[in-house]
Coordinates of C-alpha atoms in Angstrom, one line a residue:
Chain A
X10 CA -93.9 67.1 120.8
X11 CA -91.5 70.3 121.3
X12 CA -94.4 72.4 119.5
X13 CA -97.0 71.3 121.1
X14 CA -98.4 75.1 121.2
X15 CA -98.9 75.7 117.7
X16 CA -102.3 76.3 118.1
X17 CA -103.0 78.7 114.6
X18 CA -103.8 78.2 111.5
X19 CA -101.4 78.6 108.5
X20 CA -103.6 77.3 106.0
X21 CA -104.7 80.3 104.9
X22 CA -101.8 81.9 103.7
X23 CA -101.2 79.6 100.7
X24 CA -104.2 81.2 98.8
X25 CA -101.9 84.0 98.1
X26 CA -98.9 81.9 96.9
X27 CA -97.8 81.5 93.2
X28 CA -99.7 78.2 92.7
X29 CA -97.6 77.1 90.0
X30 CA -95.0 77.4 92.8
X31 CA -97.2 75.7 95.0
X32 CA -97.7 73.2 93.3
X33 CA -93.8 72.1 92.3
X34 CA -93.2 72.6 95.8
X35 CA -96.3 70.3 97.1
X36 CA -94.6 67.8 93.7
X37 CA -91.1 67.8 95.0
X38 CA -92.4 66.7 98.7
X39 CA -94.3 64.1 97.4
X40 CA -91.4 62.7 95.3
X41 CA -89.0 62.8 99.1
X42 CA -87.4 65.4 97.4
X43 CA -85.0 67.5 100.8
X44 CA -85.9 71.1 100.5
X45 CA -83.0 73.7 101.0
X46 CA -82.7 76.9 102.4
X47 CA -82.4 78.8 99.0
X48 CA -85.6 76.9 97.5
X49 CA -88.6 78.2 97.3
X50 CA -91.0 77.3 99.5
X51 CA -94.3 78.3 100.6
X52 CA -95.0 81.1 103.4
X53 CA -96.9 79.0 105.4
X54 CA -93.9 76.2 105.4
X55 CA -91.3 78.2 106.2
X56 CA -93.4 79.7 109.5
X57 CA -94.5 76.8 110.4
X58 CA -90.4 75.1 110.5
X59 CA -89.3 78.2 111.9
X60 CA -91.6 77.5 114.8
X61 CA -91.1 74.1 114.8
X62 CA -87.6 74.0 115.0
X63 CA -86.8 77.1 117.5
X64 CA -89.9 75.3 119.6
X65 CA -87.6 72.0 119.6
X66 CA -84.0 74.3 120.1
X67 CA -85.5 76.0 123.1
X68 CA -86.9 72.7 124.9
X69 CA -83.2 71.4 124.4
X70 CA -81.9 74.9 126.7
X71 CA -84.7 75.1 129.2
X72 CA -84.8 71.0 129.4
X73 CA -80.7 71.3 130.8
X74 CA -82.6 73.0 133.9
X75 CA -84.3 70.5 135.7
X76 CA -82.1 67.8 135.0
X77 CA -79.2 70.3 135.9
X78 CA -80.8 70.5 139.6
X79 CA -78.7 67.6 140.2
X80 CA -75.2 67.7 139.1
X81 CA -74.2 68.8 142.5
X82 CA -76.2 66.3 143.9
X83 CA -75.6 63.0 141.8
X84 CA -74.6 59.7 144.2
X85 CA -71.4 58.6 142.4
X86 CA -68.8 60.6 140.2
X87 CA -69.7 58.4 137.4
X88 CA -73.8 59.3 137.6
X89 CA -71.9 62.9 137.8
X90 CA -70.0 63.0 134.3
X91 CA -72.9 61.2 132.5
X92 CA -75.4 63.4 133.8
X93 CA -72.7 66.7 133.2
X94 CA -71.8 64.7 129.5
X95 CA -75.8 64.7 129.2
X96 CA -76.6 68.2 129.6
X97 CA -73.8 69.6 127.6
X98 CA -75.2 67.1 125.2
X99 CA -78.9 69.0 125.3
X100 CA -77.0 72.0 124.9
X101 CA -75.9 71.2 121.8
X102 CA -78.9 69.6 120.6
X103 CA -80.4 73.0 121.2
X104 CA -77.5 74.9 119.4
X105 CA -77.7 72.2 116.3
X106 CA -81.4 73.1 116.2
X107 CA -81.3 77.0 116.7
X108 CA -78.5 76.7 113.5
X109 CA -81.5 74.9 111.3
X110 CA -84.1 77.6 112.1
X111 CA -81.9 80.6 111.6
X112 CA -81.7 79.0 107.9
X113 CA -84.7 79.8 107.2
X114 CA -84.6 83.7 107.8
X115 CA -84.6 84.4 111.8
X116 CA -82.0 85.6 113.6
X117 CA -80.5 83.5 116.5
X118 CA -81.2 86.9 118.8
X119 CA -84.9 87.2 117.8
X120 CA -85.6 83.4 118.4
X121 CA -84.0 83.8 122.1
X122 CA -85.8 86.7 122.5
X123 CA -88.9 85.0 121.6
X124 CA -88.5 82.6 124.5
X125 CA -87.2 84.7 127.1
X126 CA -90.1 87.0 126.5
X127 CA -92.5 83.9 126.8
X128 CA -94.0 84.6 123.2
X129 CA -91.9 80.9 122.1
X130 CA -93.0 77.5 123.5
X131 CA -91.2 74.8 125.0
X132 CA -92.2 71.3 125.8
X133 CA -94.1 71.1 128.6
X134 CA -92.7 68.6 130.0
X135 CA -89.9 71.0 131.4
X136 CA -92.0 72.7 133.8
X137 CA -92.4 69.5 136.0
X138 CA -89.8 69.7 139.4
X139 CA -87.1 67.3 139.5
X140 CA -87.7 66.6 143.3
X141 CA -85.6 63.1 143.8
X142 CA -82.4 61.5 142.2
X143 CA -85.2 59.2 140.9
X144 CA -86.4 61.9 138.7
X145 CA -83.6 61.8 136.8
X146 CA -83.2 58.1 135.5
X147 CA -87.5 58.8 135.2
X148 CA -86.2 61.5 132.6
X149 CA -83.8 59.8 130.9
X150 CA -85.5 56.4 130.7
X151 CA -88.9 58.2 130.1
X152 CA -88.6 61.7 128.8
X153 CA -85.9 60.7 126.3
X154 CA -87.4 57.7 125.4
X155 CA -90.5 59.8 124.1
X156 CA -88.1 62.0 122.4
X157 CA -86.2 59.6 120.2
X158 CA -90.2 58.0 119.6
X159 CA -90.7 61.6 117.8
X160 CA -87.0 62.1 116.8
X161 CA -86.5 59.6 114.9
X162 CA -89.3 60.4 111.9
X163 CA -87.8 63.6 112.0
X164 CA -84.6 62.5 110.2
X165 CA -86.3 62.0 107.6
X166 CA -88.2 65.2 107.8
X167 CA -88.8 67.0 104.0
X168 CA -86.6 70.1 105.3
X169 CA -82.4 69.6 104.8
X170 CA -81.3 71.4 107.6
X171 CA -83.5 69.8 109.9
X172 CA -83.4 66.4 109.1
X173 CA -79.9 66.8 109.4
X174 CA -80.1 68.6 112.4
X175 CA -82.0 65.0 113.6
X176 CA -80.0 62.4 112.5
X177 CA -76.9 64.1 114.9
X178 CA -79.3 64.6 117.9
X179 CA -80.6 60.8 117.5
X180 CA -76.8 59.9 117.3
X181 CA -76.5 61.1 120.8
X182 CA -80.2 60.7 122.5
X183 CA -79.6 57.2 122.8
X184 CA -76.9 57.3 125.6
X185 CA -79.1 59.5 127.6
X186 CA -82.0 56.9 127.4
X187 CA -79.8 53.9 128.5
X188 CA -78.1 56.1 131.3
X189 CA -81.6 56.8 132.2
X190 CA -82.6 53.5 132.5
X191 CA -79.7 52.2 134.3
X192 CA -80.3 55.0 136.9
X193 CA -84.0 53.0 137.8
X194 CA -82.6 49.6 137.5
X195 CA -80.3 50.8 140.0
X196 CA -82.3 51.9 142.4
X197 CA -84.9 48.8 141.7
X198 CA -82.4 46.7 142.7
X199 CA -81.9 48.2 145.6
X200 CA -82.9 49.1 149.2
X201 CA -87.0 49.3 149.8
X202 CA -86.4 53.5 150.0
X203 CA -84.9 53.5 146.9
X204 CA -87.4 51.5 144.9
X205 CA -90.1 53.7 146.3
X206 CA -88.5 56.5 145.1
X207 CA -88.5 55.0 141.8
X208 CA -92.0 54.4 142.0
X209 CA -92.9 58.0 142.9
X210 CA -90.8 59.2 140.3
X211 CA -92.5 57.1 137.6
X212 CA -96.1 57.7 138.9
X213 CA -95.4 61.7 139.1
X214 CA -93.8 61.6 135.3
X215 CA -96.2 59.1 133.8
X216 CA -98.6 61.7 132.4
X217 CA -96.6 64.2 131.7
X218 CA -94.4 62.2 129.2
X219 CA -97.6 61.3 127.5
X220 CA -98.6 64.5 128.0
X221 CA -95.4 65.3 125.6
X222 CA -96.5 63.8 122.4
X223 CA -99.6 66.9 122.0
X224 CA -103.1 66.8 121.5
X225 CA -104.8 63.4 120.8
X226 CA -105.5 63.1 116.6
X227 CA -109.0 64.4 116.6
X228 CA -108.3 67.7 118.1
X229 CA -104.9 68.3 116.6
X230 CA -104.7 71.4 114.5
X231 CA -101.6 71.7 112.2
X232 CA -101.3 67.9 111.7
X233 CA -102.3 68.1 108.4
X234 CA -100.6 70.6 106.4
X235 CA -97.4 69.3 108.3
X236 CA -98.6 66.1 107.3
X237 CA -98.7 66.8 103.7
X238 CA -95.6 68.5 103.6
X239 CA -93.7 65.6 105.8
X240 CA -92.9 67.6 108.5
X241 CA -94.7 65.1 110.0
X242 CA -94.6 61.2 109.4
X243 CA -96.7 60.0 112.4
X244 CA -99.4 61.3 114.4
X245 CA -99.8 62.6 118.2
X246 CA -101.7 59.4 118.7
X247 CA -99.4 56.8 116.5
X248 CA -96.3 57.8 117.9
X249 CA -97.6 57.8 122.0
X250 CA -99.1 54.0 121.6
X251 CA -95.9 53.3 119.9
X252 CA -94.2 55.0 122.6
X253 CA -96.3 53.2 125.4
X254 CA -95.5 49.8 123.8
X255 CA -92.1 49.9 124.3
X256 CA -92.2 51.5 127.8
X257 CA -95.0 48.6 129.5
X258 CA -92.1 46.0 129.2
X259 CA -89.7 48.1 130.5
X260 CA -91.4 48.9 133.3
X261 CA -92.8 45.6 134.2
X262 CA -88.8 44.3 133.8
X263 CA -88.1 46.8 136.4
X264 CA -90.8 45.6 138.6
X265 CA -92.7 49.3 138.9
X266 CA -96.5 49.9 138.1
X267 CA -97.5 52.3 135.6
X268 CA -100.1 54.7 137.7
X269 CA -102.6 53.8 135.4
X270 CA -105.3 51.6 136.7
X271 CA -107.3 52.0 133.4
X272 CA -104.3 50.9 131.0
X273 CA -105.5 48.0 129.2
X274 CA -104.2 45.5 126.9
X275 CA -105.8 45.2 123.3
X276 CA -106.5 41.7 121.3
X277 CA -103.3 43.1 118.3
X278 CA -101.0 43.4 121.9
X279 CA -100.9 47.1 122.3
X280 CA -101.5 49.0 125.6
X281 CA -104.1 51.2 125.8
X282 CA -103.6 54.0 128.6
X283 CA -106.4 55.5 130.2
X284 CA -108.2 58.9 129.6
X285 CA -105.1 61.8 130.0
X286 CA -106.1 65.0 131.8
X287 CA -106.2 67.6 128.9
X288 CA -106.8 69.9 131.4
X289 CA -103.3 69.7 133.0
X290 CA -102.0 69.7 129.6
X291 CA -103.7 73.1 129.1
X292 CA -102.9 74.9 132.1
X293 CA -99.0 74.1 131.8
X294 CA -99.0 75.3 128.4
X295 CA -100.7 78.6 129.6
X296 CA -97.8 79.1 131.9
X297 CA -99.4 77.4 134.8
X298 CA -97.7 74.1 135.3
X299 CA -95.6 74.3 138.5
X300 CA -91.9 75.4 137.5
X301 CA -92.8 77.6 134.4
X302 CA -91.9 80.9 136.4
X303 CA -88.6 79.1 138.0
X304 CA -87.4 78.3 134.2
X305 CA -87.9 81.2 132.6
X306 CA -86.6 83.1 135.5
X307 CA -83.7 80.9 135.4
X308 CA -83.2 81.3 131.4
X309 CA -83.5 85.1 131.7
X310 CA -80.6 85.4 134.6
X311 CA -78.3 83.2 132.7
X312 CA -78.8 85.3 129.6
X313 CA -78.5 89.0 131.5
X314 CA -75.7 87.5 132.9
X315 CA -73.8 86.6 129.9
X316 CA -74.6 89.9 128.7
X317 CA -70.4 91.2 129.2
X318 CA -69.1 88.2 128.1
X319 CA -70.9 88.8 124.8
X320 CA -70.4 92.2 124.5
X321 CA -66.8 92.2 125.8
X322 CA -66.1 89.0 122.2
X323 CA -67.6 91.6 120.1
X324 CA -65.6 94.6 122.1
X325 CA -62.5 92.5 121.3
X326 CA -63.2 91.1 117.9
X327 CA -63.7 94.5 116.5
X328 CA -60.7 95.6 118.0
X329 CA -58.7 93.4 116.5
X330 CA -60.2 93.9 113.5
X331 CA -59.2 97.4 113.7
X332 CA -56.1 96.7 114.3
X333 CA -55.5 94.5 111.4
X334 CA -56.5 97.6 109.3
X335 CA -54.1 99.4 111.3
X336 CA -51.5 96.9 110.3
X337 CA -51.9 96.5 106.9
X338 CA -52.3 100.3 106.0
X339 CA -49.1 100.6 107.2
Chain B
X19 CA -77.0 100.1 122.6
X20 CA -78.4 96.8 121.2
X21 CA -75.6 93.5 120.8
X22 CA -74.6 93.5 117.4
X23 CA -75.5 89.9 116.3
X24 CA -72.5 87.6 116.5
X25 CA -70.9 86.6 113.3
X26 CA -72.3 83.2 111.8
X27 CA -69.2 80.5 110.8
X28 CA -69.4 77.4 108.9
X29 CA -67.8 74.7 110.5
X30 CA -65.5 71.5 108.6
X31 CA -64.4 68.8 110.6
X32 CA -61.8 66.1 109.3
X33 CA -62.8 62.9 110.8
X34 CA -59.9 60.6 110.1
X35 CA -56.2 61.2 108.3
X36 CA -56.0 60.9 104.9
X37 CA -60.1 62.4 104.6
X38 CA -61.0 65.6 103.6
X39 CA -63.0 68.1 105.8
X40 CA -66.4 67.8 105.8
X41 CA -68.9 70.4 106.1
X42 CA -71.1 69.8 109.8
X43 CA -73.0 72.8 110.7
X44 CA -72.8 76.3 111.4
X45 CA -72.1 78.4 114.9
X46 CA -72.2 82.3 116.0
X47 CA -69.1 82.9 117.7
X48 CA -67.5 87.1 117.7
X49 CA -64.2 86.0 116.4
X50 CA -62.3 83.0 114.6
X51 CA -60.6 81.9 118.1
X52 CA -64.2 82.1 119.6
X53 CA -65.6 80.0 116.8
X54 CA -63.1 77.4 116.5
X55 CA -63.5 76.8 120.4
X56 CA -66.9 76.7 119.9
X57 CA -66.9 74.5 117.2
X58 CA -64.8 72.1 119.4
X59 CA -67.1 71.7 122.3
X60 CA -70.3 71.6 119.5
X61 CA -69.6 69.2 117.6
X62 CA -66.5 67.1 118.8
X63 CA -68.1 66.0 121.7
X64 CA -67.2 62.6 120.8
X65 CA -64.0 62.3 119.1
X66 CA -65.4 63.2 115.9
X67 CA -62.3 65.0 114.4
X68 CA -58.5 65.4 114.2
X69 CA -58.9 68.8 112.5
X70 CA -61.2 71.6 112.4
X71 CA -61.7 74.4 109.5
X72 CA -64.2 77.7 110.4
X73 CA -65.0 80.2 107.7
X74 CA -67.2 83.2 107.8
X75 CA -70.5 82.0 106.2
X76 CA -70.1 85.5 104.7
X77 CA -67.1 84.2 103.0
X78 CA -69.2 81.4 100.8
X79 CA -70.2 82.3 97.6
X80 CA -72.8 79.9 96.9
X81 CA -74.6 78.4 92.8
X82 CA -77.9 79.1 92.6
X83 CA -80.5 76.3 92.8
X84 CA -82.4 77.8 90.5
X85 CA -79.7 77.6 88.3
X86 CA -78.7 74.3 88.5
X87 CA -79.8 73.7 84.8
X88 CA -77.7 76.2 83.7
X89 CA -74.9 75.4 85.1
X90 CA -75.0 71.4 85.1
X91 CA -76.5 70.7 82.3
X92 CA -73.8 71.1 80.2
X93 CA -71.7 68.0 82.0
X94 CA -74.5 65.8 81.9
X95 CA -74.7 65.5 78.1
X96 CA -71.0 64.8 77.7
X97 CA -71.5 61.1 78.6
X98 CA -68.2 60.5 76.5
X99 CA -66.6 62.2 79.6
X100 CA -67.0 58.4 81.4
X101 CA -65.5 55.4 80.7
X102 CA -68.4 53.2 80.0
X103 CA -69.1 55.3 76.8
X104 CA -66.5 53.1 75.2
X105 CA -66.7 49.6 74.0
X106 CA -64.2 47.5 74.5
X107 CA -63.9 43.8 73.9
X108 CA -64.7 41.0 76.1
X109 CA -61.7 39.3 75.5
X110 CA -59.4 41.9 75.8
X111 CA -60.2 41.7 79.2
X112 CA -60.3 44.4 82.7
X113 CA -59.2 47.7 81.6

């Protein structure tokens, strides 16, 4: 979901592990034992998580950007303090997250500079426009939604920090879901404009939220190692019927069509959405999807910018440090 | 001249009165003032604490996994240490 761009192959450094190591590693994960950060673990495991989880802490910074379009702009001071509550709340999903990779060897600057210089993912999903008020409940009800769908096996990922990392984010994911959702049933309920601009929300996220749970099962390429070392619990395709399942209802409740003349029901009850454009998928991921420039434009300002406010804490810290010294040699 | 990376801090937050701090995450924050206003807006969004402890992470001396044999091992063969090790009588009742 956050990583869907982990497009090589790790398999092949384990041939040059210990594999007695290996092998009381591979035995602790299949007994649901929690690795640490001082535990051994294999090369491969550790690169793999430290992707993972910086992926999944920078789609939590750039993801405050489209929804933060709106702030100014929300209808009521109440829609404003959720939304503001809601993006502070991505913030620190994104901070919790950045804390759980830096465990496992990288520095906090080197994964930021990773994504400003475009060599780190985020979700794609956060290179879509946020064009109406609409968009927002659509994010909240939609995008959220598909996060907690892939959130939630994560707490019980086989890596500590992470899984702990998880169960605080899913704590809080929740409210930003329901907000989300009473944002559309709002608007649903009201004037013929405003349901329309419900409908045009949902039919311009639709894909793109599916879009969000990776590559369909057969052309995955790290499913299985993460798999076997329960990074993992469910697939791409598991978790987006399971996530399409619960939406259909919603949206029928809401009286909106999905734009998905294709979606079928099965005989066991689950909707089956129609062929997704890979394609699209693709292209965004390449840098192509229509607001990739904007974001990391906007990511790369706000951290120039807070260049003097860093350097003046460390200016200051050491100068009290200084003179402490000062103090105490006296 | 490159920023020097910020200082990592452990953060403890005591939840209720009468509770002890609890270990929650970890933040980078230049100094202690920094970090425990940091701290704050991280992980008390919600009214999660009445108090909150940061330490240096540079502070922590930590065991050694690897060791844990070594150094626990020597506990869990003292089973005399707990009080079902002894037998008392039924009728003597709760003690």
């Amino acid at each position: 979901m956050y990583t869907q761009a982990l497009n090589t192959s790790d398999a092949d450094d384990r041939n040059v592990e210990d594999a007695t190591r290996a092998a009381a590693f591979q035995a602790r994960i299949d007994a649901d034992d929690r690795i640490e950060p001082n535990d051994w673990m294999p090369a491969a495991y550790r690169k793999t998580l430290t992707r993972q989880i910086s992926q999944h802490a920078h789609s939590e910074i750039v993801g405050m950007l489209p929804e933060g379009n709106w702030i100014t702009r929300a209808p009521t001071l109440r829609r404003k303090a959720a939304l503001l509550a809601k993006v502070q709340d991505e913030c620190g999903h994104g901070l919790y997250l950045y804390a759980a990779a830096e465990t496992l060897g990288t520095s906090r600057e080197e994964l930021v500079d990773a994504m400003l210089t475009g060599k780190a993912k985020y979700s794609s999903i956060f290179n879509y426009p946020t064009l109406t008020w609409a968009d927002i409940g659509t994010i909240g009800w939609l995008v959220d939604g598909a996060a907690i769908m892939n959130q939630i096996p994560l707490c019980r990922c086989s890596y500590g920090p992470y899984a702990r990392a998880m169960i605080r984010v899913c704590k809080e994911e929740s409210f930003h879901q329901r907000q989300g959702f009473e944002i559309m049933l709002t608007l649903c309920r009201g004037t013929d404009e405003q349901k329309a601009m419900a409908q045009d929300a949902l039919n311009r996220w639709w894909w793109p939220v599916l879009m969000m749970f990776g590559p369909p099962d057969k052309v995955s390429q790290h499913s299985d190692t993460s798999t076997k070392w329960k990074i993992k619990r469910f697939s791409n395709d598991e978790l987006r019927q399971k996530f399409v399942d619960a939406t259909v209802p919603q949206a029928q409740f809401l009286g909106l069509t999905i734009p998905d003349p294709k979606m079928k029901q099965d005989e066991a009850g689950h909707w089956v959405p129609g062929p997704i454009d890979w394609d699209e998928f693709k292209q965004v991921l390449a840098g192509n999807g229509p607001c990739n420039r904007d974001r990391l434009a906007a990511r790369r300002k706000a951290h120039d910018a807070g260049a003097w406010v860093r350097e003046a804490a460390a200016a200051y810290a050491e100068k009290r440090k200084r003179r402490q010294f000062a103090q105490a040699a006296e | 001249m490159a920023t020097p990376n910020s200082p990592l801090w452990e953060v403890f937050i005591r939840s209720r009165n009468g509770l002890a701090h609890k270990h929650v995450g970890s933040l980078h924050a230049a100094d202690a003032t920094l970090a425990l206003q940091a701290a704050r807006d991280i992980y008390t969004r919600r009214g999660e604490g009445l108090s909150i402890w940061v330490v240096p992470s540079s502070a922590i001396t930590a065991s050694d996994p690897a060791e844990k044999g070594m150094m626990f091992e020597p506990a869990e063969s003292k089973i005399y240490r707990h009080p079902t090790f002894y037998d008392v009588p039924d009728e003597v009742g709760h003690m």
